[in-house]
CSV table of C-alpha atoms and ligand atoms in Angstrom, one decimal:
chain,number,residue,atom,x,y,z
F,1,MET,CA,-28.8,-14.8,9.6
F,2,PRO,CA,-26.7,-13.6,6.6
F,3,SER,CA,-25.7,-16.0,3.9
F,4,LEU,CA,-22.4,-17.8,4.7
F,5,GLN,CA,-21.6,-18.2,1.0
F,6,LEU,CA,-18.6,-16.0,-0.1
F,7,ASP,CA,-19.2,-14.2,-3.4
F,8,PRO,CA,-17.9,-16.1,-6.4
F,9,LEU,CA,-14.8,-13.9,-6.8
F,10,TRP,CA,-13.0,-15.5,-3.9
F,11,ARG,CA,-14.2,-19.0,-4.6
F,12,LEU,CA,-13.0,-18.8,-8.2
F,13,SER,CA,-9.7,-17.2,-7.2
F,14,ALA,CA,-9.0,-20.2,-4.9
F,15,GLU,CA,-9.9,-22.6,-7.8
F,16,TYR,CA,-7.5,-20.7,-10.0
F,17,ALA,CA,-4.7,-21.0,-7.5
F,18,ALA,CA,-5.2,-24.8,-7.5
F,19,ASP,CA,-5.3,-25.0,-11.4
F,20,THR,CA,-2.1,-26.4,-12.8
F,21,ARG,CA,-2.7,-25.8,-16.5
F,22,ALA,CA,0.1,-23.7,-18.0
F,23,GLU,CA,-2.3,-21.6,-20.1
F,24,ARG,CA,-4.5,-20.6,-17.2
F,25,LEU,CA,-5.6,-17.0,-17.2
F,26,ASN,CA,-6.9,-15.2,-14.1
F,27,LEU,CA,-9.5,-12.6,-15.2
F,28,VAL,CA,-11.5,-12.7,-12.0
F,29,ILE,CA,-10.4,-9.9,-9.8
F,30,GLY,CA,-10.3,-6.2,-10.9
F,31,VAL,CA,-6.5,-5.6,-10.4
F,32,TYR,CA,-4.4,-3.8,-13.0
F,33,ARG,CA,-1.7,-6.2,-14.2
F,34,ASP,CA,1.3,-5.7,-16.6
F,35,GLU,CA,2.3,-8.0,-19.5
F,36,SER,CA,4.0,-10.4,-17.1
F,37,GLY,CA,0.8,-10.8,-15.0
F,38,GLY,CA,2.2,-8.9,-12.0
F,39,SER,CA,0.5,-6.0,-10.3
F,40,PRO,CA,3.4,-3.4,-10.1
F,41,VAL,CA,3.4,-0.5,-7.7
F,42,MET,CA,2.9,2.8,-9.6
F,43,PRO,CA,6.2,4.8,-9.9
F,44,SER,CA,4.4,7.9,-8.4
F,45,VAL,CA,3.4,5.8,-5.4
F,46,LEU,CA,7.0,4.5,-5.0
F,47,GLU,CA,8.3,8.0,-5.1
F,48,ALA,CA,5.7,9.1,-2.4
F,49,GLU,CA,6.6,6.2,-0.3
F,50,ALA,CA,10.4,7.0,-0.5
F,51,ARG,CA,9.6,10.5,0.6
F,52,LEU,CA,7.6,9.2,3.5
F,53,VAL,CA,10.4,6.9,4.7
F,54,GLU,CA,12.7,9.9,4.6
F,55,ARG,CA,10.3,12.0,6.7
F,56,ALA,CA,9.3,9.1,9.0
F,57,PRO,CA,5.9,10.5,9.9
F,58,THR,CA,4.5,9.5,13.3
F,59,LYS,CA,2.4,6.4,13.9
F,60,GLU,CA,0.3,8.2,16.4
F,61,TYR,CA,-3.5,7.6,16.2
F,62,LEU,CA,-5.3,9.7,13.6
F,63,GLY,CA,-8.6,11.3,14.5
F,64,LEU,CA,-11.9,9.6,13.7
F,65,SER,CA,-12.1,11.4,10.3
F,66,GLY,CA,-8.6,10.2,9.4
F,67,ASN,CA,-6.0,12.1,7.5
F,68,LEU,CA,-7.4,15.7,7.0
F,69,ASP,CA,-4.9,16.6,4.2
F,70,PHE,CA,-6.0,13.5,2.3
F,71,ASN,CA,-9.7,14.3,2.9
F,72,ALA,CA,-9.2,17.8,1.5
F,73,ALA,CA,-7.2,16.8,-1.5
F,74,MET,CA,-9.6,14.0,-2.4
F,75,THR,CA,-12.6,16.3,-2.0
F,76,ARG,CA,-11.0,18.8,-4.4
F,77,LEU,CA,-10.0,16.1,-6.9
F,78,ILE,CA,-13.4,14.4,-7.0
F,79,LEU,CA,-15.6,17.4,-6.9
F,80,GLY,CA,-13.3,19.7,-8.9
F,81,GLU,CA,-15.0,23.1,-8.2
F,82,ASP,CA,-15.4,25.5,-5.2
F,83,ALA,CA,-19.2,25.5,-5.3
F,84,LEU,CA,-19.2,21.8,-4.7
F,85,VAL,CA,-16.2,21.6,-2.4
F,86,SER,CA,-17.8,24.2,0.0
F,87,ARG,CA,-20.8,21.9,0.5
F,88,ALA,CA,-18.8,18.8,1.2
F,89,THR,CA,-18.0,16.9,4.4
F,90,THR,CA,-15.4,14.2,4.0
F,91,ILE,CA,-14.2,11.4,6.2
F,92,GLN,CA,-11.3,8.9,5.4
F,93,THR,CA,-12.6,5.4,5.2
F,94,VAL,CA,-11.3,1.8,4.9
F,95,ALA,CA,-11.2,2.0,1.1
F,96,GLY,CA,-14.2,2.2,-1.1
F,97,THR,CA,-15.9,-0.7,0.6
F,98,GLY,CA,-15.6,1.0,4.0
F,99,ALA,CA,-17.1,4.2,2.4
F,100,LEU,CA,-20.0,2.3,1.0
F,101,ARG,CA,-20.7,0.7,4.3
F,102,LEU,CA,-20.4,3.9,6.4
F,103,LEU,CA,-22.6,5.8,4.0
F,104,ALA,CA,-25.2,3.0,3.9
F,105,GLU,CA,-25.3,3.2,7.7
F,106,LEU,CA,-25.6,7.0,7.6
F,107,LEU,CA,-28.6,6.6,5.2
F,108,ALA,CA,-30.2,4.0,7.4
F,109,THR,CA,-29.7,6.0,10.6
F,110,THR,CA,-31.1,9.2,9.2
F,111,GLY,CA,-34.0,7.5,7.3
F,112,PRO,CA,-34.9,4.0,8.4
F,113,ASP,CA,-37.8,3.7,5.9
F,114,ARG,CA,-35.8,4.6,2.9
F,115,THR,CA,-35.6,2.4,-0.2
F,116,VAL,CA,-32.4,2.2,-2.1
F,117,TYR,CA,-32.7,1.5,-5.8
F,118,LEU,CA,-29.9,-0.6,-7.2
F,119,GLY,CA,-29.3,-1.3,-10.9
F,120,THR,CA,-28.6,-5.0,-11.7
F,121,PRO,CA,-26.4,-6.7,-12.5
F,122,ALA,CA,-24.8,-5.0,-9.6
F,123,TYR,CA,-21.3,-4.9,-8.3
F,124,VAL,CA,-21.3,-8.2,-6.2
F,125,ASN,CA,-20.8,-6.5,-2.9
F,126,HIS,CA,-23.4,-3.7,-3.3
F,127,PRO,CA,-26.5,-5.8,-2.2
F,128,ALA,CA,-24.6,-7.3,0.8
F,129,ILE,CA,-23.4,-3.9,2.0
F,130,LEU,CA,-26.9,-2.3,1.7
F,131,GLU,CA,-28.5,-5.3,3.4
F,132,ALA,CA,-26.0,-5.3,6.2
F,133,ALA,CA,-27.0,-1.7,6.9
F,134,ASN,CA,-30.7,-2.9,7.1
F,135,LEU,CA,-31.7,-0.8,4.1
F,136,ASN,CA,-34.6,-1.9,1.9
F,137,VAL,CA,-33.2,-2.6,-1.6
F,138,VAL,CA,-35.2,-2.6,-4.8
F,139,GLU,CA,-33.5,-3.7,-8.0
F,140,TYR,CA,-34.0,-2.4,-11.6
F,141,PRO,CA,-32.3,-3.4,-14.8
F,142,VAL,CA,-29.2,-1.2,-15.5
F,143,SER,CA,-28.8,-2.4,-19.1
F,144,LEU,CA,-30.9,-3.7,-22.0
F,145,ASP,CA,-29.3,-5.8,-24.8
F,146,GLY,CA,-25.9,-4.6,-23.8
F,147,ALA,CA,-26.8,-0.9,-23.8
F,148,LEU,CA,-27.6,1.4,-20.9
F,149,ASN,CA,-31.3,1.2,-19.9
F,150,ALA,CA,-31.8,4.9,-19.5
F,151,GLU,CA,-35.6,4.5,-19.5
F,152,ALA,CA,-35.5,2.1,-16.4
F,153,ALA,CA,-33.3,4.6,-14.5
F,154,LEU,CA,-35.6,7.5,-15.2
F,155,ARG,CA,-38.7,5.4,-14.4
F,156,VAL,CA,-37.2,4.5,-11.0
F,157,ALA,CA,-36.3,8.2,-10.3
F,158,LYS,CA,-39.9,9.3,-11.2
F,159,SER,CA,-41.5,6.7,-8.9
F,160,ALA,CA,-39.2,7.0,-5.9
F,161,ARG,CA,-40.4,8.8,-2.8
F,162,ALA,CA,-38.7,11.8,-1.1
F,163,GLY,CA,-35.8,10.4,1.0
F,164,ASP,CA,-35.3,7.4,-1.2
F,165,VAL,CA,-31.9,6.7,-2.7
F,166,ILE,CA,-30.6,5.7,-6.1
F,167,LEU,CA,-27.2,4.0,-6.0
F,168,LEU,CA,-25.2,5.0,-9.2
F,169,GLN,CA,-21.7,4.0,-10.3
F,170,GLY,CA,-19.8,7.1,-11.3
F,171,CYS,CA,-18.3,5.5,-14.5
F,172,CYS,CA,-17.1,2.2,-16.0
F,173,HIS,CA,-20.0,0.3,-14.3
F,174,ASN,CA,-18.9,-2.9,-12.7
F,175,PRO,CA,-19.8,-5.4,-14.2
F,176,THR,CA,-21.4,-4.1,-17.4
F,177,GLY,CA,-18.6,-1.6,-18.4
F,178,LEU,CA,-21.2,1.0,-19.2
F,179,SER,CA,-20.7,4.7,-18.3
F,180,MET,CA,-23.8,7.0,-18.1
F,181,PRO,CA,-23.7,9.8,-20.6
F,182,GLY,CA,-23.8,13.4,-19.4
F,183,TRP,CA,-27.4,14.0,-20.6
F,184,LEU,CA,-28.7,11.1,-18.5
F,185,TRP,CA,-26.9,12.4,-15.3
F,186,GLY,CA,-28.6,15.8,-16.1
F,187,GLU,CA,-32.1,14.4,-16.6
F,188,LEU,CA,-31.8,12.1,-13.6
F,189,ALA,CA,-30.6,15.0,-11.5
F,190,ALA,CA,-33.6,17.2,-12.4
F,191,VAL,CA,-36.1,14.4,-11.5
F,192,MET,CA,-34.3,13.5,-8.3
F,193,ALA,CA,-34.0,17.1,-7.2
F,194,GLU,CA,-37.7,17.7,-7.8
F,195,ARG,CA,-38.7,14.6,-5.9
F,196,GLY,CA,-36.2,14.8,-3.1
F,197,VAL,CA,-34.4,11.6,-4.1
F,198,ILE,CA,-30.8,11.2,-2.9
F,199,PRO,CA,-27.9,10.1,-5.2
F,200,PHE,CA,-25.5,7.6,-3.6
F,201,VAL,CA,-22.6,7.6,-6.1
F,202,ASP,CA,-19.9,4.9,-6.0
F,203,GLN,CA,-16.7,6.2,-7.6
F,204,ALA,CA,-14.2,3.4,-8.0
F,205,TYR,CA,-12.9,3.6,-11.6
F,206,PHE,CA,-12.4,7.3,-12.2
F,207,GLY,CA,-9.6,7.9,-14.7
F,208,LEU,CA,-9.9,4.5,-16.3
F,209,GLY,CA,-12.8,5.3,-18.7
F,210,ASP,CA,-12.4,8.4,-20.9
F,211,GLY,CA,-10.1,10.5,-18.7
F,212,LEU,CA,-10.1,11.7,-15.1
F,213,ASP,CA,-12.3,14.8,-15.4
F,214,GLU,CA,-14.3,13.3,-18.2
F,215,ASP,CA,-15.2,10.3,-15.9
F,216,LEU,CA,-16.1,12.6,-13.0
F,217,GLU,CA,-18.1,15.2,-15.0
F,218,GLY,CA,-21.4,13.3,-15.1
F,219,MET,CA,-21.6,13.1,-11.3
F,220,ARG,CA,-20.5,16.7,-10.9
F,221,ARG,CA,-23.3,17.8,-13.2
F,222,MET,CA,-25.8,15.9,-11.0
F,223,LEU,CA,-24.3,17.4,-7.8
F,224,ARG,CA,-24.7,20.9,-9.1
F,225,THR,CA,-28.5,20.3,-9.2
F,226,VAL,CA,-29.4,18.2,-6.2
F,227,PRO,CA,-29.3,19.6,-2.6
F,228,GLU,CA,-27.9,16.4,-1.0
F,229,ALA,CA,-25.8,13.4,-2.1
F,230,VAL,CA,-23.4,10.9,-0.7
F,231,ILE,CA,-20.3,9.7,-2.5
F,232,ALA,CA,-18.1,6.6,-1.8
F,233,VAL,CA,-14.6,7.0,-3.2
F,234,SER,CA,-12.1,4.2,-3.7
F,235,GLY,CA,-8.4,4.9,-4.0
F,236,SER,CA,-7.7,1.2,-4.8
F,237,LYS,CA,-7.7,1.4,-8.6
F,238,ALA,CA,-6.6,4.9,-9.5
F,239,TRP,CA,-3.4,4.6,-7.3
F,240,GLY,CA,-3.1,0.8,-7.4
F,241,LEU,CA,-3.4,0.8,-3.6
F,242,TYR,CA,-5.6,-2.3,-3.3
F,243,SER,CA,-4.3,-3.7,-0.1
F,244,GLU,CA,-3.7,-0.4,1.6
F,245,ARG,CA,-7.4,0.1,2.0
F,246,THR,CA,-7.5,3.8,0.9
F,247,GLY,CA,-10.7,5.8,0.3
F,248,CYS,CA,-13.1,8.3,1.6
F,249,ALA,CA,-16.8,9.1,2.1
F,250,ILE,CA,-18.1,12.5,0.9
F,251,VAL,CA,-21.4,13.9,2.0
F,252,LEU,CA,-22.8,16.9,0.1
F,253,THR,CA,-25.3,19.0,2.0
F,254,ALA,CA,-27.2,22.2,1.5
F,255,ASP,CA,-25.8,23.8,4.6
F,256,ARG,CA,-22.9,23.4,7.1
F,257,GLU,CA,-25.2,22.4,10.0
F,258,ARG,CA,-26.3,19.3,8.1
F,259,GLY,CA,-22.7,18.6,7.1
F,260,ASP,CA,-21.5,18.8,10.7
F,261,TYR,CA,-24.3,16.5,11.7
F,262,ALA,CA,-23.4,14.0,9.0
F,263,ARG,CA,-19.8,14.0,10.2
F,264,GLY,CA,-20.9,13.4,13.7
F,265,VAL,CA,-23.0,10.4,12.7
F,266,LEU,CA,-20.2,9.0,10.5
F,267,GLU,CA,-17.6,9.3,13.3
F,268,VAL,CA,-19.8,7.6,15.8
F,269,ILE,CA,-20.4,4.7,13.3
F,270,ALA,CA,-16.6,4.5,12.5
F,271,ARG,CA,-15.7,4.6,16.2
F,272,ALA,CA,-17.8,1.5,17.0
F,273,ASP,CA,-16.7,-0.2,13.8
F,274,TYR,CA,-12.9,0.1,13.3
F,275,SER,CA,-12.2,3.3,15.2
F,276,GLN,CA,-9.5,4.8,13.0
F,277,PRO,CA,-8.7,4.2,9.3
F,278,PRO,CA,-5.3,2.9,8.2
F,279,ALA,CA,-2.7,5.6,7.6
F,280,HIS,CA,-0.3,4.6,4.9
F,281,GLY,CA,-2.4,4.7,1.7
F,282,ALA,CA,-3.9,8.1,2.6
F,283,LEU,CA,-0.4,9.5,3.4
F,284,VAL,CA,0.8,8.3,-0.1
F,285,VAL,CA,-2.2,9.9,-1.9
F,286,ALA,CA,-1.9,13.1,0.1
F,287,GLU,CA,1.8,13.3,-0.9
F,288,ILE,CA,1.0,12.8,-4.6
F,289,LEU,CA,-1.9,15.2,-4.7
F,290,GLY,CA,0.0,17.8,-2.7
F,291,ASP,CA,3.0,18.1,-5.0
F,292,PRO,CA,2.2,19.5,-8.5
F,293,ALA,CA,5.1,17.6,-10.2
F,294,LEU,CA,4.3,14.2,-8.5
F,295,ARG,CA,0.6,14.8,-9.2
F,296,ALA,CA,1.3,15.4,-12.9
F,297,GLN,CA,3.4,12.2,-12.9
F,298,TRP,CA,0.5,10.2,-11.4
F,299,ARG,CA,-2.0,11.7,-13.9
F,300,ALA,CA,0.3,10.5,-16.7
F,301,GLU,CA,0.6,7.0,-15.2
F,302,LEU,CA,-3.2,6.8,-14.8
F,303,ASP,CA,-3.6,7.9,-18.4
F,304,ASP,CA,-1.2,5.2,-19.5
F,305,MET,CA,-3.3,2.6,-17.7
F,306,ARG,CA,-6.5,3.9,-19.3
F,307,ARG,CA,-4.9,3.8,-22.8
F,308,ARG,CA,-3.6,0.3,-22.3
F,309,LEU,CA,-7.1,-0.9,-21.2
F,310,THR,CA,-8.6,0.7,-24.3
F,311,GLU,CA,-6.0,-1.0,-26.5
F,312,LEU,CA,-6.7,-4.3,-24.9
F,313,ARG,CA,-10.4,-3.9,-25.3
F,314,ASN,CA,-10.2,-2.9,-29.0
F,315,GLY,CA,-7.6,-5.6,-29.7
F,316,LEU,CA,-9.8,-8.3,-28.2
F,317,VAL,CA,-13.0,-7.0,-30.0
F,318,ASP,CA,-11.1,-6.9,-33.3
F,319,GLU,CA,-10.1,-10.6,-32.8
F,320,LEU,CA,-13.6,-11.6,-31.7
F,321,ILE,CA,-15.2,-10.0,-34.7
F,322,ARG,CA,-13.1,-12.2,-37.0
F,323,THR,CA,-14.5,-15.3,-35.4
F,324,PRO,CA,-17.7,-17.0,-36.8
F,325,ASN,CA,-20.8,-14.8,-35.9
F,326,GLY,CA,-18.2,-12.3,-34.5
F,327,GLU,CA,-20.4,-9.3,-35.2
F,328,THR,CA,-22.3,-10.0,-32.1
F,329,PHE,CA,-19.3,-8.8,-30.1
F,330,ALA,CA,-19.0,-5.4,-31.8
F,331,PRO,CA,-21.0,-3.5,-29.1
F,332,LEU,CA,-18.3,-4.5,-26.5
F,333,ARG,CA,-16.2,-1.7,-28.0
F,334,ASP,CA,-18.4,0.8,-26.2
F,335,GLN,CA,-17.7,-0.5,-22.8
F,336,ARG,CA,-15.2,1.3,-20.5
F,337,GLY,CA,-12.8,0.6,-17.7
F,338,MET,CA,-11.2,-2.4,-16.2
F,339,PHE,CA,-13.8,-5.0,-17.1
F,340,LEU,CA,-15.3,-6.4,-20.2
F,341,ARG,CA,-18.8,-8.0,-19.9
F,342,LEU,CA,-19.1,-10.8,-22.4
F,343,PRO,CA,-22.5,-11.8,-23.7
F,344,LEU,CA,-22.1,-15.2,-22.2
F,345,GLY,CA,-24.3,-17.0,-19.6
F,346,ALA,CA,-23.0,-18.7,-16.4
F,347,GLU,CA,-22.7,-22.1,-18.1
F,348,GLN,CA,-20.7,-20.7,-21.0
F,349,MET,CA,-18.4,-19.0,-18.5
F,350,ASP,CA,-18.0,-22.5,-16.9
F,351,HIS,CA,-17.1,-23.9,-20.3
F,352,LEU,CA,-14.5,-21.1,-20.7
F,353,ARG,CA,-12.9,-22.1,-17.4
F,354,GLU,CA,-13.2,-25.8,-17.7
F,355,LYS,CA,-12.1,-26.2,-21.3
F,356,HIS,CA,-9.9,-23.2,-21.9
F,357,ALA,CA,-8.5,-22.4,-18.4
F,358,VAL,CA,-9.9,-18.8,-18.6
F,359,TYR,CA,-11.3,-17.6,-15.3
F,360,GLY,CA,-14.0,-14.9,-15.4
F,361,ILE,CA,-17.1,-14.6,-13.2
F,362,PRO,CA,-20.5,-16.2,-13.9
F,363,SER,CA,-22.1,-12.9,-15.0
F,364,GLY,CA,-19.8,-12.9,-18.0
F,365,ARG,CA,-17.4,-10.4,-16.6
F,366,ILE,CA,-13.6,-10.7,-17.3
F,367,SER,CA,-10.9,-8.3,-16.0
F,368,LEU,CA,-9.3,-6.8,-19.1
F,369,ALA,CA,-6.5,-5.6,-17.0
F,370,GLY,CA,-5.4,-9.2,-16.5
F,371,VAL,CA,-5.0,-10.0,-20.2
F,372,PRO,CA,-1.4,-10.0,-21.5
F,373,ALA,CA,-1.6,-8.5,-25.1
F,374,ALA,CA,0.1,-11.7,-26.5
F,375,ARG,CA,-2.8,-13.8,-25.3
F,376,ILE,CA,-5.5,-11.8,-27.1
F,377,PRO,CA,-5.7,-14.0,-30.2
F,378,ASP,CA,-6.1,-17.3,-28.3
F,379,LEU,CA,-8.4,-15.7,-25.7
F,380,ALA,CA,-10.7,-14.5,-28.6
F,381,VAL,CA,-10.8,-18.1,-30.0
F,382,SER,CA,-11.7,-19.5,-26.5
F,383,ILE,CA,-14.4,-16.9,-26.0
F,384,ALA,CA,-15.9,-17.6,-29.4
F,385,ALA,CA,-15.8,-21.4,-28.7
F,386,ALA,CA,-17.6,-20.8,-25.3
F,387,ALA,CA,-20.2,-18.6,-27.0
F,388,GLY,CA,-20.9,-21.3,-29.5
F,389,ALA,CA,-21.1,-24.1,-26.9
F,390,PRO,CA,-24.5,-25.8,-27.1
F,391,MET,CA,-25.6,-25.0,-23.5
F,392,GLY,CA,-27.1,-22.5,-21.3
F,393,VAL,CA,-29.1,-19.4,-22.0
F,394,ARG,CA,-27.4,-16.2,-23.1
F,395,VAL,CA,-28.0,-13.4,-20.6
F,396,SER,CA,-28.8,-9.9,-21.6
F,397,LEU,CA,-25.9,-7.6,-20.6
H,1,PLP,C1,-18.0,-0.7,-8.1
H,1,PLP,C2,-17.0,-0.9,-7.0
H,1,PLP,N1,-17.2,-0.2,-5.9
H,1,PLP,C3,-16.4,-0.3,-4.9
H,1,PLP,C4,-15.3,-1.2,-4.9
H,1,PLP,C5,-14.5,-1.2,-3.6
H,1,PLP,O1,-13.1,-1.2,-3.8
H,1,PLP,P1,-12.1,-1.1,-2.5
H,1,PLP,O2,-12.9,-1.5,-1.3
H,1,PLP,O3,-11.0,-2.0,-2.8
H,1,PLP,O4,-11.7,0.3,-2.5
H,1,PLP,C6,-15.1,-2.0,-6.0
H,1,PLP,C7,-14.0,-2.9,-6.1
H,1,PLP,O5,-13.8,-3.8,-6.9
H,1,PLP,C8,-16.0,-1.8,-7.1
H,1,PLP,O6,-15.8,-2.6,-8.2
């Protein structure tokens, strides 16, 4: 019987909705917000939608693999080079979550004895998705004192058996904000290829760390070395298409026969699950990626989001450093992406919520994208007060 407890994100969001304090700040969910707190539709998405209305595409059923133009464009965007694209099999999914679930089911179907190694703290939904697919999950520490725990990742790769899987986030790890450096992708790839260990890469925050190609390069480096890999891609963040449930699952195989087999398994699972993915978000992304001018506009908008996140992070860290014992916050500058993981324990996060109306999640994560720039000074004071609150145990990042 699965746990009937919802993950804390949705419980805290409901609590926030009932909070009447004027200064309340919702930093729970990873949604990009502007200075007014709204989550605007990206202009490139609005332009694509206007063109779609004009063309009025059919609402006929898609095939089980979804929108084929979208699949081809996403495969090219994510993999970036012919040698990888030619080894890929892609199916449109119900966003990144749907891709994770389908790929977890594929891995379980093709190797019921596999172990999946998962770095913790993990994205809250990763354990639930892997367990729902009946995969055996073994955890390892993804970070040590706020920095990436490269040694633990390499140790896991060296001890895994052939057919085992390591789940890796492509960049801007949720919740730690850490991105793996290229050398670690390379070293892990060499060990995994030698031992027959399969990478399961979750790409949700590409473009929001150091730049689109920079964020994808580590994974591409690994894929050049390993014979097989699976990749879950979310369109939610990079196009702001959260509620349109847009994404795809990419399977990289050594030969076409195995790729065709993987597509067959994925389509059978999808058919019994939701049958066909939703059309709209994929149509929008295919329209954007298929038109060089609109694509360039989207890239510029994505870069703007990334730059603003970096400014918010640096601004908050600057303010935190000015508070008593503020130097402890300096390493936060190295984090990347939509989130910031504060070195606070669950009780200190409770203090932040109860005394200062700032809603983050118990692991210390706040969504940077939800912080209006004008609120940074008072947010830093609140965080410093929570850090100094005489309670709880600090967690290691
Ligand atoms: C690491 C990670 N993977 C996957 C997802 C799934 O996103 P979606 O299902 O909205 O595409 C998220 C969403 O927050 C995430 O943080």
